PDB file of C-alpha atoms and ligand atoms in Angstrom:
ATOM      1  CA  UNK A   1       0.000   0.000   0.000  1.00 94.00           C
ATOM      2  CA  UNK A   2       1.471   3.430  -0.933  1.00 98.00           C
ATOM      3  CA  UNK A   3       2.236   5.992   1.740  1.00 98.00           C
ATOM      4  CA  UNK A   4       0.479   9.341   1.392  1.00 98.00           C
ATOM      5  CA  UNK A   5       0.912  12.703   3.051  1.00 98.00           C
ATOM      6  CA  UNK A   6      -2.015  14.115   5.023  1.00 98.00           C
ATOM      7  CA  UNK A   7      -1.192  17.469   6.598  1.00 97.00           C
ATOM      8  CA  UNK A   8       2.028  16.658   8.456  1.00 96.00           C
ATOM      9  CA  UNK A   9       1.499  12.921   8.752  1.00 98.00           C
ATOM     10  CA  UNK A  10       2.516   9.952   6.646  1.00 98.00           C
ATOM     11  CA  UNK A  11      -0.348   7.487   6.343  1.00 98.00           C
ATOM     12  CA  UNK A  12      -1.105   4.316   4.487  1.00 98.00           C
ATOM     13  CA  UNK A  13      -3.203   5.206   1.388  1.00 97.00           C
ATOM     14  CA  UNK A  14      -6.334   3.552   2.834  1.00 97.00           C
ATOM     15  CA  UNK A  15      -6.097   5.749   5.940  1.00 96.00           C
ATOM     16  CA  UNK A  16      -6.249   8.982   3.916  1.00 94.00           C
ATOM     17  CA  UNK A  17      -9.725  10.487   4.303  1.00 94.00           C
ATOM     18  CA  UNK A  18     -10.959  14.040   3.784  1.00 95.00           C
ATOM     19  CA  UNK A  19     -13.932  15.803   5.332  1.00 97.00           C
ATOM     20  CA  UNK A  20     -17.097  15.907   3.159  1.00 98.00           C
ATOM     21  CA  UNK A  21     -17.274  19.657   3.781  1.00 98.00           C
ATOM     22  CA  UNK A  22     -13.743  20.285   2.565  1.00 98.00           C
ATOM     23  CA  UNK A  23     -13.893  23.318   0.266  1.00 98.00           C
ATOM     24  CA  UNK A  24     -11.661  21.565  -2.244  1.00 98.00           C
ATOM     25  CA  UNK A  25     -14.413  18.978  -2.621  1.00 97.00           C
ATOM     26  CA  UNK A  26     -17.337  21.423  -2.578  1.00 98.00           C
ATOM     27  CA  UNK A  27     -15.952  24.405  -4.544  1.00 98.00           C
ATOM     28  CA  UNK A  28     -12.673  23.230  -6.077  1.00 98.00           C
ATOM     29  CA  UNK A  29     -11.279  25.841  -3.658  1.00 98.00           C
ATOM     30  CA  UNK A  30      -7.614  24.927  -3.617  1.00 98.00           C
ATOM     31  CA  UNK A  31      -4.330  24.736  -5.478  1.00 98.00           C
ATOM     32  CA  UNK A  32      -1.893  22.016  -6.452  1.00 99.00           C
ATOM     33  CA  UNK A  33       1.503  21.200  -7.886  1.00 99.00           C
ATOM     34  CA  UNK A  34       2.911  18.166  -9.668  1.00 98.00           C
ATOM     35  CA  UNK A  35       6.699  17.832  -9.549  1.00 98.00           C
ATOM     36  CA  UNK A  36       8.796  15.389 -11.599  1.00 98.00           C
ATOM     37  CA  UNK A  37      11.212  13.131  -9.744  1.00 98.00           C
ATOM     38  CA  UNK A  38      14.386  11.894 -11.473  1.00 97.00           C
ATOM     39  CA  UNK A  39      16.749   9.595  -9.599  1.00 96.00           C
ATOM     40  CA  UNK A  40      14.789  10.254  -6.399  1.00 97.00           C
ATOM     41  CA  UNK A  41      15.291  14.036  -6.696  1.00 96.00           C
ATOM     42  CA  UNK A  42      12.656  16.747  -7.093  1.00 98.00           C
ATOM     43  CA  UNK A  43      13.222  18.349 -10.520  1.00 98.00           C
ATOM     44  CA  UNK A  44      12.981  22.177 -10.825  1.00 98.00           C
ATOM     45  CA  UNK A  45      11.751  22.288  -7.226  1.00 98.00           C
ATOM     46  CA  UNK A  46      12.271  26.025  -6.637  1.00 98.00           C
ATOM     47  CA  UNK A  47      10.227  27.033  -9.677  1.00 98.00           C
ATOM     48  CA  UNK A  48       7.366  24.774  -8.591  1.00 98.00           C
ATOM     49  CA  UNK A  49       7.421  26.188  -5.061  1.00 98.00           C
ATOM     50  CA  UNK A  50       7.469  29.778  -6.365  1.00 98.00           C
ATOM     51  CA  UNK A  51       4.432  28.984  -8.519  1.00 98.00           C
ATOM     52  CA  UNK A  52       2.706  27.370  -5.515  1.00 98.00           C
ATOM     53  CA  UNK A  53       3.291  30.496  -3.413  1.00 98.00           C
ATOM     54  CA  UNK A  54       1.972  32.671  -6.240  1.00 98.00           C
ATOM     55  CA  UNK A  55      -1.176  30.507  -6.654  1.00 98.00           C
ATOM     56  CA  UNK A  56      -1.786  30.739  -2.886  1.00 98.00           C
ATOM     57  CA  UNK A  57      -1.324  34.524  -2.909  1.00 98.00           C
ATOM     58  CA  UNK A  58      -3.687  35.007  -5.853  1.00 98.00           C
ATOM     59  CA  UNK A  59      -6.423  32.985  -4.098  1.00 98.00           C
ATOM     60  CA  UNK A  60      -5.626  34.433  -0.625  1.00 98.00           C
ATOM     61  CA  UNK A  61      -5.124  30.895   0.622  1.00 98.00           C
ATOM     62  CA  UNK A  62      -2.885  30.237   3.608  1.00 96.00           C
ATOM     63  CA  UNK A  63      -0.138  27.651   3.074  1.00 97.00           C
ATOM     64  CA  UNK A  64      -0.269  25.344   6.138  1.00 97.00           C
ATOM     65  CA  UNK A  65       3.533  24.836   6.322  1.00 97.00           C
ATOM     66  CA  UNK A  66       6.699  26.637   5.323  1.00 98.00           C
ATOM     67  CA  UNK A  67       8.164  25.735   1.934  1.00 98.00           C
ATOM     68  CA  UNK A  68      11.208  24.176   3.663  1.00 98.00           C
ATOM     69  CA  UNK A  69       9.041  21.993   5.861  1.00 98.00           C
ATOM     70  CA  UNK A  70       6.835  20.986   2.943  1.00 98.00           C
ATOM     71  CA  UNK A  71       9.917  20.132   0.865  1.00 98.00           C
ATOM     72  CA  UNK A  72      11.282  17.919   3.666  1.00 98.00           C
ATOM     73  CA  UNK A  73       7.954  16.091   3.805  1.00 98.00           C
ATOM     74  CA  UNK A  74       7.864  15.601   0.023  1.00 98.00           C
ATOM     75  CA  UNK A  75      11.395  14.138   0.162  1.00 98.00           C
ATOM     76  CA  UNK A  76      10.323  11.754   2.922  1.00 98.00           C
ATOM     77  CA  UNK A  77       7.268  10.799   0.854  1.00 98.00           C
ATOM     78  CA  UNK A  78       9.550   9.941  -2.100  1.00 98.00           C
ATOM     79  CA  UNK A  79      11.803   7.853   0.136  1.00 98.00           C
ATOM     80  CA  UNK A  80       8.921   6.032   1.855  1.00 98.00           C
ATOM     81  CA  UNK A  81       7.459   5.090  -1.536  1.00 98.00           C
ATOM     82  CA  UNK A  82      10.908   4.188  -2.925  1.00 98.00           C
ATOM     83  CA  UNK A  83      10.435   6.384  -5.991  1.00 98.00           C
ATOM     84  CA  UNK A  84      13.315   6.581  -8.462  1.00 96.00           C
ATOM     85  CA  UNK A  85      11.711   8.213 -11.534  1.00 97.00           C
ATOM     86  CA  UNK A  86       8.239   9.436 -10.692  1.00 98.00           C
ATOM     87  CA  UNK A  87       5.832  12.209  -9.936  1.00 98.00           C
ATOM     88  CA  UNK A  88       4.867  13.903  -6.688  1.00 98.00           C
ATOM     89  CA  UNK A  89       1.386  15.446  -6.550  1.00 98.00           C
ATOM     90  CA  UNK A  90       0.127  17.582  -3.690  1.00 98.00           C
ATOM     91  CA  UNK A  91      -2.785  19.911  -3.157  1.00 98.00           C
ATOM     92  CA  UNK A  92      -3.817  22.424  -0.557  1.00 98.00           C
ATOM     93  CA  UNK A  93      -7.455  23.372  -0.022  1.00 98.00           C
ATOM     94  CA  UNK A  94      -8.987  26.172   2.012  1.00 98.00           C
ATOM     95  CA  UNK A  95     -10.076  23.495   4.477  1.00 98.00           C
ATOM     96  CA  UNK A  96     -13.359  22.142   5.861  1.00 98.00           C
ATOM     97  CA  UNK A  97     -16.189  24.440   7.007  1.00 98.00           C
ATOM     98  CA  UNK A  98     -20.020  24.583   6.793  1.00 97.00           C
ATOM     99  CA  UNK A  99     -20.796  25.212   3.128  1.00 97.00           C
ATOM    100  CA  UNK A 100     -21.024  28.853   2.207  1.00 97.00           C
ATOM    101  CA  UNK A 101     -19.162  30.741  -0.495  1.00 98.00           C
ATOM    102  CA  UNK A 102     -17.444  33.305   1.776  1.00 98.00           C
ATOM    103  CA  UNK A 103     -14.022  32.354   3.113  1.00 98.00           C
ATOM    104  CA  UNK A 104     -14.370  30.635   6.517  1.00 97.00           C
ATOM    105  CA  UNK A 105     -12.784  32.640   9.316  1.00 92.00           C
ATOM    106  CA  UNK A 106     -10.786  30.169  11.337  1.00 90.00           C
ATOM    107  CA  UNK A 107     -10.338  27.147   9.159  1.00 93.00           C
ATOM    108  CA  UNK A 108      -7.012  25.439   8.591  1.00 96.00           C
ATOM    109  CA  UNK A 109      -5.892  24.690   5.060  1.00 98.00           C
ATOM    110  CA  UNK A 110      -5.702  20.977   4.264  1.00 98.00           C
ATOM    111  CA  UNK A 111      -2.728  19.409   2.504  1.00 98.00           C
ATOM    112  CA  UNK A 112      -2.733  15.996   0.834  1.00 98.00           C
ATOM    113  CA  UNK A 113       0.052  14.513  -1.273  1.00 98.00           C
ATOM    114  CA  UNK A 114       1.073  11.330  -3.046  1.00 98.00           C
ATOM    115  CA  UNK A 115       4.038  10.000  -5.013  1.00 98.00           C
ATOM    116  CA  UNK A 116       3.956   7.531  -7.903  1.00 98.00           C
ATOM    117  CA  UNK A 117       6.578   5.858 -10.071  1.00 98.00           C
ATOM    118  CA  UNK A 118       6.685   7.021 -13.697  1.00 97.00           C
ATOM    119  CA  UNK A 119       9.385   5.742 -16.008  1.00 96.00           C
ATOM    120  CA  UNK A 120      10.560   7.984 -18.819  1.00 95.00           C
ATOM    121  CA  UNK A 121      10.010   5.173 -21.343  1.00 93.00           C
ATOM    122  CA  UNK A 122       6.338   5.121 -20.403  1.00 91.00           C
ATOM    123  CA  UNK A 123       5.955   8.903 -20.323  1.00 89.00           C
ATOM    124  CA  UNK A 124       7.814   9.997 -23.463  1.00 92.00           C
ATOM    125  CA  UNK A 125       6.467   9.823 -27.015  1.00 92.00           C
ATOM    126  CA  UNK A 126       9.390  10.672 -29.312  1.00 92.00           C
ATOM    127  CA  UNK A 127       7.404   9.642 -32.431  1.00 95.00           C
ATOM    128  CA  UNK A 128       4.754  12.224 -31.659  1.00 97.00           C
ATOM    129  CA  UNK A 129       1.042  12.241 -30.959  1.00 98.00           C
ATOM    130  CA  UNK A 130      -2.237  13.331 -32.483  1.00 98.00           C
ATOM    131  CA  UNK A 131      -4.051  16.308 -30.933  1.00 98.00           C
ATOM    132  CA  UNK A 132      -7.472  17.921 -31.467  1.00 98.00           C
ATOM    133  CA  UNK A 133      -8.289  21.619 -31.603  1.00 98.00           C
ATOM    134  CA  UNK A 134     -10.895  22.343 -28.923  1.00 98.00           C
ATOM    135  CA  UNK A 135     -12.618  25.556 -27.832  1.00 98.00           C
ATOM    136  CA  UNK A 136     -11.053  27.041 -24.667  1.00 98.00           C
ATOM    137  CA  UNK A 137     -14.088  27.570 -22.404  1.00 98.00           C
ATOM    138  CA  UNK A 138     -12.140  28.027 -19.144  1.00 98.00           C
ATOM    139  CA  UNK A 139     -12.269  31.010 -16.778  1.00 98.00           C
ATOM    140  CA  UNK A 140      -9.914  33.967 -17.214  1.00 98.00           C
ATOM    141  CA  UNK A 141      -7.375  33.109 -14.507  1.00 98.00           C
ATOM    142  CA  UNK A 142      -5.726  30.099 -16.126  1.00 98.00           C
ATOM    143  CA  UNK A 143      -2.412  31.371 -14.689  1.00 98.00           C
ATOM    144  CA  UNK A 144      -3.417  30.060 -11.234  1.00 98.00           C
ATOM    145  CA  UNK A 145      -2.889  26.338 -10.700  1.00 98.00           C
ATOM    146  CA  UNK A 146      -6.269  25.686  -9.071  1.00 98.00           C
ATOM    147  CA  UNK A 147      -8.157  22.449  -8.493  1.00 98.00           C
ATOM    148  CA  UNK A 148     -10.927  23.766 -10.778  1.00 96.00           C
ATOM    149  CA  UNK A 149     -10.095  21.783 -13.887  1.00 98.00           C
ATOM    150  CA  UNK A 150     -13.505  21.117 -15.435  1.00 98.00           C
ATOM    151  CA  UNK A 151     -12.766  23.094 -18.609  1.00 98.00           C
ATOM    152  CA  UNK A 152      -9.555  21.077 -18.984  1.00 98.00           C
ATOM    153  CA  UNK A 153     -11.275  17.778 -18.172  1.00 98.00           C
ATOM    154  CA  UNK A 154     -14.057  18.330 -20.741  1.00 98.00           C
ATOM    155  CA  UNK A 155     -11.541  19.344 -23.421  1.00 98.00           C
ATOM    156  CA  UNK A 156      -9.305  16.315 -22.821  1.00 98.00           C
ATOM    157  CA  UNK A 157     -12.308  13.967 -22.863  1.00 98.00           C
ATOM    158  CA  UNK A 158     -13.546  15.455 -26.151  1.00 98.00           C
ATOM    159  CA  UNK A 159     -10.074  15.076 -27.687  1.00 98.00           C
ATOM    160  CA  UNK A 160      -9.928  11.471 -26.468  1.00 98.00           C
ATOM    161  CA  UNK A 161     -13.293  10.740 -28.065  1.00 98.00           C
ATOM    162  CA  UNK A 162     -11.846  12.074 -31.335  1.00 98.00           C
ATOM    163  CA  UNK A 163      -8.952   9.609 -31.095  1.00 98.00           C
ATOM    164  CA  UNK A 164      -6.445  12.240 -29.894  1.00 98.00           C
ATOM    165  CA  UNK A 165      -4.099  12.214 -26.930  1.00 98.00           C
ATOM    166  CA  UNK A 166      -4.292  15.910 -26.180  1.00 98.00           C
ATOM    167  CA  UNK A 167      -6.574  18.904 -26.668  1.00 98.00           C
ATOM    168  CA  UNK A 168      -4.971  22.059 -28.036  1.00 99.00           C
ATOM    169  CA  UNK A 169      -7.168  24.921 -26.853  1.00 99.00           C
ATOM    170  CA  UNK A 170      -8.070  28.104 -28.726  1.00 99.00           C
ATOM    171  CA  UNK A 171      -9.989  31.275 -27.865  1.00 98.00           C
ATOM    172  CA  UNK A 172     -11.381  32.499 -31.155  1.00 98.00           C
ATOM    173  CA  UNK A 173      -8.447  32.358 -33.571  1.00 98.00           C
ATOM    174  CA  UNK A 174      -5.786  32.375 -30.858  1.00 98.00           C
ATOM    175  CA  UNK A 175      -4.137  29.201 -29.582  1.00 99.00           C
ATOM    176  CA  UNK A 176      -3.705  29.324 -25.807  1.00 99.00           C
ATOM    177  CA  UNK A 177      -2.303  26.024 -24.450  1.00 99.00           C
ATOM    178  CA  UNK A 178      -3.164  22.335 -24.066  1.00 98.00           C
ATOM    179  CA  UNK A 179      -5.649  20.849 -21.592  1.00 98.00           C
ATOM    180  CA  UNK A 180      -2.683  19.791 -19.419  1.00 98.00           C
ATOM    181  CA  UNK A 181       0.371  21.224 -21.214  1.00 98.00           C
ATOM    182  CA  UNK A 182       1.814  24.250 -23.001  1.00 99.00           C
ATOM    183  CA  UNK A 183       1.982  24.483 -26.789  1.00 99.00           C
ATOM    184  CA  UNK A 184       4.947  25.561 -28.933  1.00 99.00           C
ATOM    185  CA  UNK A 185       5.159  25.950 -32.690  1.00 98.00           C
ATOM    186  CA  UNK A 186       8.253  26.345 -34.874  1.00 98.00           C
ATOM    187  CA  UNK A 187       8.315  28.686 -37.879  1.00 98.00           C
ATOM    188  CA  UNK A 188      11.498  29.202 -39.894  1.00 97.00           C
ATOM    189  CA  UNK A 189      13.720  27.982 -37.067  1.00 97.00           C
ATOM    190  CA  UNK A 190      12.029  30.175 -34.451  1.00 98.00           C
ATOM    191  CA  UNK A 191      10.099  28.928 -31.407  1.00 98.00           C
ATOM    192  CA  UNK A 192       6.745  30.614 -30.806  1.00 99.00           C
ATOM    193  CA  UNK A 193       4.609  30.186 -27.693  1.00 99.00           C
ATOM    194  CA  UNK A 194       1.758  32.073 -26.000  1.00 99.00           C
ATOM    195  CA  UNK A 195       3.019  34.735 -23.544  1.00 98.00           C
ATOM    196  CA  UNK A 196       2.686  33.965 -19.820  1.00 98.00           C
ATOM    197  CA  UNK A 197      -0.464  35.972 -19.036  1.00 98.00           C
ATOM    198  CA  UNK A 198      -3.880  35.129 -17.520  1.00 98.00           C
ATOM    199  CA  UNK A 199      -4.839  32.893 -20.453  1.00 98.00           C
ATOM    200  CA  UNK A 200      -2.304  30.120 -19.762  1.00 98.00           C
ATOM    201  CA  UNK A 201      -0.577  28.338 -16.937  1.00 98.00           C
ATOM    202  CA  UNK A 202       3.078  29.309 -17.001  1.00 98.00           C
ATOM    203  CA  UNK A 203       4.347  25.731 -17.132  1.00 99.00           C
ATOM    204  CA  UNK A 204       7.581  24.917 -15.332  1.00 98.00           C
ATOM    205  CA  UNK A 205       8.550  22.733 -18.308  1.00 98.00           C
ATOM    206  CA  UNK A 206       7.698  25.683 -20.595  1.00 98.00           C
ATOM    207  CA  UNK A 207      10.161  27.812 -18.602  1.00 98.00           C
ATOM    208  CA  UNK A 208      12.799  25.083 -18.696  1.00 98.00           C
ATOM    209  CA  UNK A 209      12.405  24.651 -22.477  1.00 98.00           C
ATOM    210  CA  UNK A 210      12.717  28.422 -22.968  1.00 98.00           C
ATOM    211  CA  UNK A 211      15.947  28.214 -20.980  1.00 98.00           C
ATOM    212  CA  UNK A 212      17.213  25.259 -23.053  1.00 98.00           C
ATOM    213  CA  UNK A 213      16.349  27.168 -26.263  1.00 98.00           C
ATOM    214  CA  UNK A 214      18.458  30.092 -25.097  1.00 98.00           C
ATOM    215  CA  UNK A 215      21.390  27.772 -24.319  1.00 98.00           C
ATOM    216  CA  UNK A 216      21.020  26.184 -27.795  1.00 98.00           C
ATOM    217  CA  UNK A 217      20.765  29.584 -29.522  1.00 98.00           C
ATOM    218  CA  UNK A 218      17.269  28.857 -30.803  1.00 98.00           C
ATOM    219  CA  UNK A 219      15.410  32.165 -31.198  1.00 98.00           C
ATOM    220  CA  UNK A 220      12.132  32.480 -29.241  1.00 98.00           C
ATOM    221  CA  UNK A 221       9.063  34.674 -29.587  1.00 98.00           C
ATOM    222  CA  UNK A 222       6.537  34.746 -26.761  1.00 98.00           C
ATOM    223  CA  UNK A 223       3.572  36.080 -28.708  1.00 98.00           C
ATOM    224  CA  UNK A 224       0.012  35.211 -29.687  1.00 98.00           C
ATOM    225  CA  UNK A 225      -0.294  32.826 -32.619  1.00 98.00           C
ATOM    226  CA  UNK A 226      -3.352  31.719 -34.558  1.00 98.00           C
ATOM    227  CA  UNK A 227      -4.907  28.337 -35.271  1.00 98.00           C
ATOM    228  CA  UNK A 228      -3.895  28.919 -38.894  1.00 98.00           C
ATOM    229  CA  UNK A 229      -0.240  29.367 -37.882  1.00 98.00           C
ATOM    230  CA  UNK A 230      -0.542  26.231 -35.750  1.00 98.00           C
ATOM    231  CA  UNK A 231      -1.843  24.103 -38.605  1.00 98.00           C
ATOM    232  CA  UNK A 232       0.763  25.397 -41.064  1.00 97.00           C
ATOM    233  CA  UNK A 233       3.690  25.274 -38.585  1.00 98.00           C
ATOM    234  CA  UNK A 234       6.995  23.570 -39.437  1.00 98.00           C
ATOM    235  CA  UNK A 235       6.776  21.790 -36.073  1.00 98.00           C
ATOM    236  CA  UNK A 236       4.399  21.607 -33.128  1.00 98.00           C
ATOM    237  CA  UNK A 237       5.210  20.232 -29.688  1.00 98.00           C
ATOM    238  CA  UNK A 238       3.773  20.323 -26.202  1.00 98.00           C
ATOM    239  CA  UNK A 239       5.501  20.474 -22.822  1.00 98.00           C
ATOM    240  CA  UNK A 240       4.540  19.319 -19.343  1.00 98.00           C
ATOM    241  CA  UNK A 241       6.056  17.928 -16.167  1.00 98.00           C
ATOM    242  CA  UNK A 242       5.095  14.344 -16.984  1.00 96.00           C
ATOM    243  CA  UNK A 243       5.637  14.394 -20.750  1.00 95.00           C
ATOM    244  CA  UNK A 244       8.705  16.710 -21.004  1.00 98.00           C
ATOM    245  CA  UNK A 245       8.806  17.677 -24.738  1.00 98.00           C
ATOM    246  CA  UNK A 246       6.269  15.783 -26.850  1.00 98.00           C
ATOM    247  CA  UNK A 247       6.026  16.316 -30.635  1.00 98.00           C
ATOM    248  CA  UNK A 248       2.556  16.728 -32.152  1.00 98.00           C
ATOM    249  CA  UNK A 249       2.496  15.220 -35.642  1.00 98.00           C
ATOM    250  CA  UNK A 250      -1.216  15.437 -36.405  1.00 98.00           C
ATOM    251  CA  UNK A 251      -3.948  17.912 -35.448  1.00 98.00           C
ATOM    252  CA  UNK A 252      -7.446  16.728 -36.346  1.00 98.00           C
ATOM    253  CA  UNK A 253      -7.129  15.458 -39.913  1.00 97.00           C
ATOM    254  CA  UNK A 254      -4.072  17.533 -40.706  1.00 97.00           C
ATOM    255  CA  UNK A 255      -0.539  16.127 -40.606  1.00 97.00           C
ATOM    256  CA  UNK A 256       2.144  18.471 -39.277  1.00 97.00           C
ATOM    257  CA  UNK A 257       5.395  18.442 -41.284  1.00 91.00           C
ATOM    258  CA  UNK A 258       4.374  15.254 -43.073  1.00 94.00           C
ATOM    259  CA  UNK A 259       3.607  13.510 -39.765  1.00 97.00           C
ATOM    260  CA  UNK A 260       7.199  13.353 -38.519  1.00 96.00           C
ATOM    261  CA  UNK A 261       8.680  14.969 -35.379  1.00 97.00           C
ATOM    262  CA  UNK A 262      10.745  18.067 -36.164  1.00 97.00           C
ATOM    263  CA  UNK A 263      14.437  18.872 -35.840  1.00 97.00           C
ATOM    264  CA  UNK A 264      14.077  21.590 -33.216  1.00 98.00           C
ATOM    265  CA  UNK A 265      11.869  19.412 -31.001  1.00 98.00           C
ATOM    266  CA  UNK A 266      14.563  16.738 -31.397  1.00 97.00           C
ATOM    267  CA  UNK A 267      17.321  19.093 -30.268  1.00 98.00           C
ATOM    268  CA  UNK A 268      15.272  20.147 -27.247  1.00 98.00           C
ATOM    269  CA  UNK A 269      14.480  16.521 -26.351  1.00 98.00           C
ATOM    270  CA  UNK A 270      18.205  15.667 -26.529  1.00 97.00           C
ATOM    271  CA  UNK A 271      19.132  18.626 -24.352  1.00 98.00           C
ATOM    272  CA  UNK A 272      16.383  17.672 -21.861  1.00 98.00           C
ATOM    273  CA  UNK A 273      17.683  14.118 -21.802  1.00 97.00           C
ATOM    274  CA  UNK A 274      21.238  15.275 -21.059  1.00 97.00           C
ATOM    275  CA  UNK A 275      19.986  17.378 -18.174  1.00 97.00           C
ATOM    276  CA  UNK A 276      18.056  14.426 -16.695  1.00 96.00           C
ATOM    277  CA  UNK A 277      21.106  12.161 -17.077  1.00 95.00           C
ATOM    278  CA  UNK A 278      23.223  14.791 -15.313  1.00 94.00           C
ATOM    279  CA  UNK A 279      20.762  14.930 -12.399  1.00 91.00           C
ATOM    280  CA  UNK A 280      20.495  11.146 -12.143  1.00 89.00           C
ATOM    281  CA  UNK A 281      24.303  10.813 -12.134  1.00 88.00           C
ATOM    282  CA  UNK A 282      24.626  13.498  -9.462  1.00 86.00           C
ATOM    283  CA  UNK A 283      21.999  11.662  -7.367  1.00 75.00           C
ATOM    284  CA  UNK A 284      24.135   8.514  -7.436  1.00 75.00           C
ATOM    285  CA  UNK A 285      27.392  10.207  -6.424  1.00 72.00           C
TER     286      UNK A 285
HETATM  287  N1  PMP B 301      -1.028  24.073 -18.783  1.00 69.41           N
HETATM  288  C1  PMP B 301      -1.941  23.367 -18.092  1.00 69.41           C
HETATM  289  C2  PMP B 301      -3.369  23.737 -18.225  1.00 69.41           C
HETATM  290  C3  PMP B 301      -1.532  22.297 -17.265  1.00 69.41           C
HETATM  291  O1  PMP B 301      -2.444  21.600 -16.562  1.00 69.41           O
HETATM  292  C4  PMP B 301      -0.159  21.966 -17.212  1.00 69.41           C
HETATM  293  C5  PMP B 301       0.313  20.798 -16.377  1.00 69.41           C
HETATM  294  N2  PMP B 301      -0.113  20.855 -15.082  1.00 69.41           N
HETATM  295  C6  PMP B 301       0.754  22.725 -17.952  1.00 69.41           C
HETATM  296  C7  PMP B 301       0.288  23.771 -18.731  1.00 69.41           C
HETATM  297  C8  PMP B 301       2.227  22.411 -17.922  1.00 69.41           C
HETATM  298  O2  PMP B 301       2.765  22.830 -16.711  1.00 69.41           O
HETATM  299  P1  PMP B 301       4.072  22.123 -16.109  1.00 69.41           P
HETATM  300  O3  PMP B 301       5.125  22.207 -17.161  1.00 69.41           O
HETATM  301  O4  PMP B 301       4.388  22.927 -14.911  1.00 69.41           O
HETATM  302  O5  PMP B 301       3.691  20.714 -15.812  1.00 69.41           O
END
């Protein structure tokens, strides 16, 4: 049985219970993070924790523990579950209180967390995937990593029913992001991705890929791009904590670049791989 984190305690998974009046359950009133683990180490930890603090601030939600304390607990959770390559998920809700919309006055936030194994072979798709273009019907604060994911859930389900692995979302003519990832296109050797504003989640993998692009001298434009530019792009790929860099080779009925992953995505995947190998080697020494 896996070990989970409940507040400050480590429990067997079947002991983890939440109150039926928890606001996360009733209103989706909470935030979360998912952090990749390579060689037992939390990858890009500081960026995830900064985003967590920002999400909490934007929702005026009190973090129940300091970041240092939370980090220690996440490391213990990884060790207790003997995770080598994996994923740590944790969420913090505004806590349990009699149901009314207003913030409760003296309620403690509730933290729950889990850790699973996820091998890179299972997570990566170097040959690319098919995606569907789906209307972005979400609220206007997609920059906050909240538990309210219904717009994302409906989009992903619709894409799945169309035989696609991911939904690429658009508002009118503008591509925003994926249902659980960020979207990049390549035009004439240049990377283009939606700017980090209220319409997208500023993915940690997005930030890491922008950093890799700079190191590889690949020019980048953070600007709006249209569905037409998407469909006629030289390359399309998505990024996320679980999937790293994943080429998109078909959108709806349309093949992208003849249905083969592109050169720039390949260079970024190689650079990503080197970084992971470096971290895994450091973890062993
Ligand atoms: N956008 C959305 C809507 C997401 O759910 C995610 C993954 N949680 C991302 C982008 C990618 O973010 P990250 O690279 O931090 O996983």
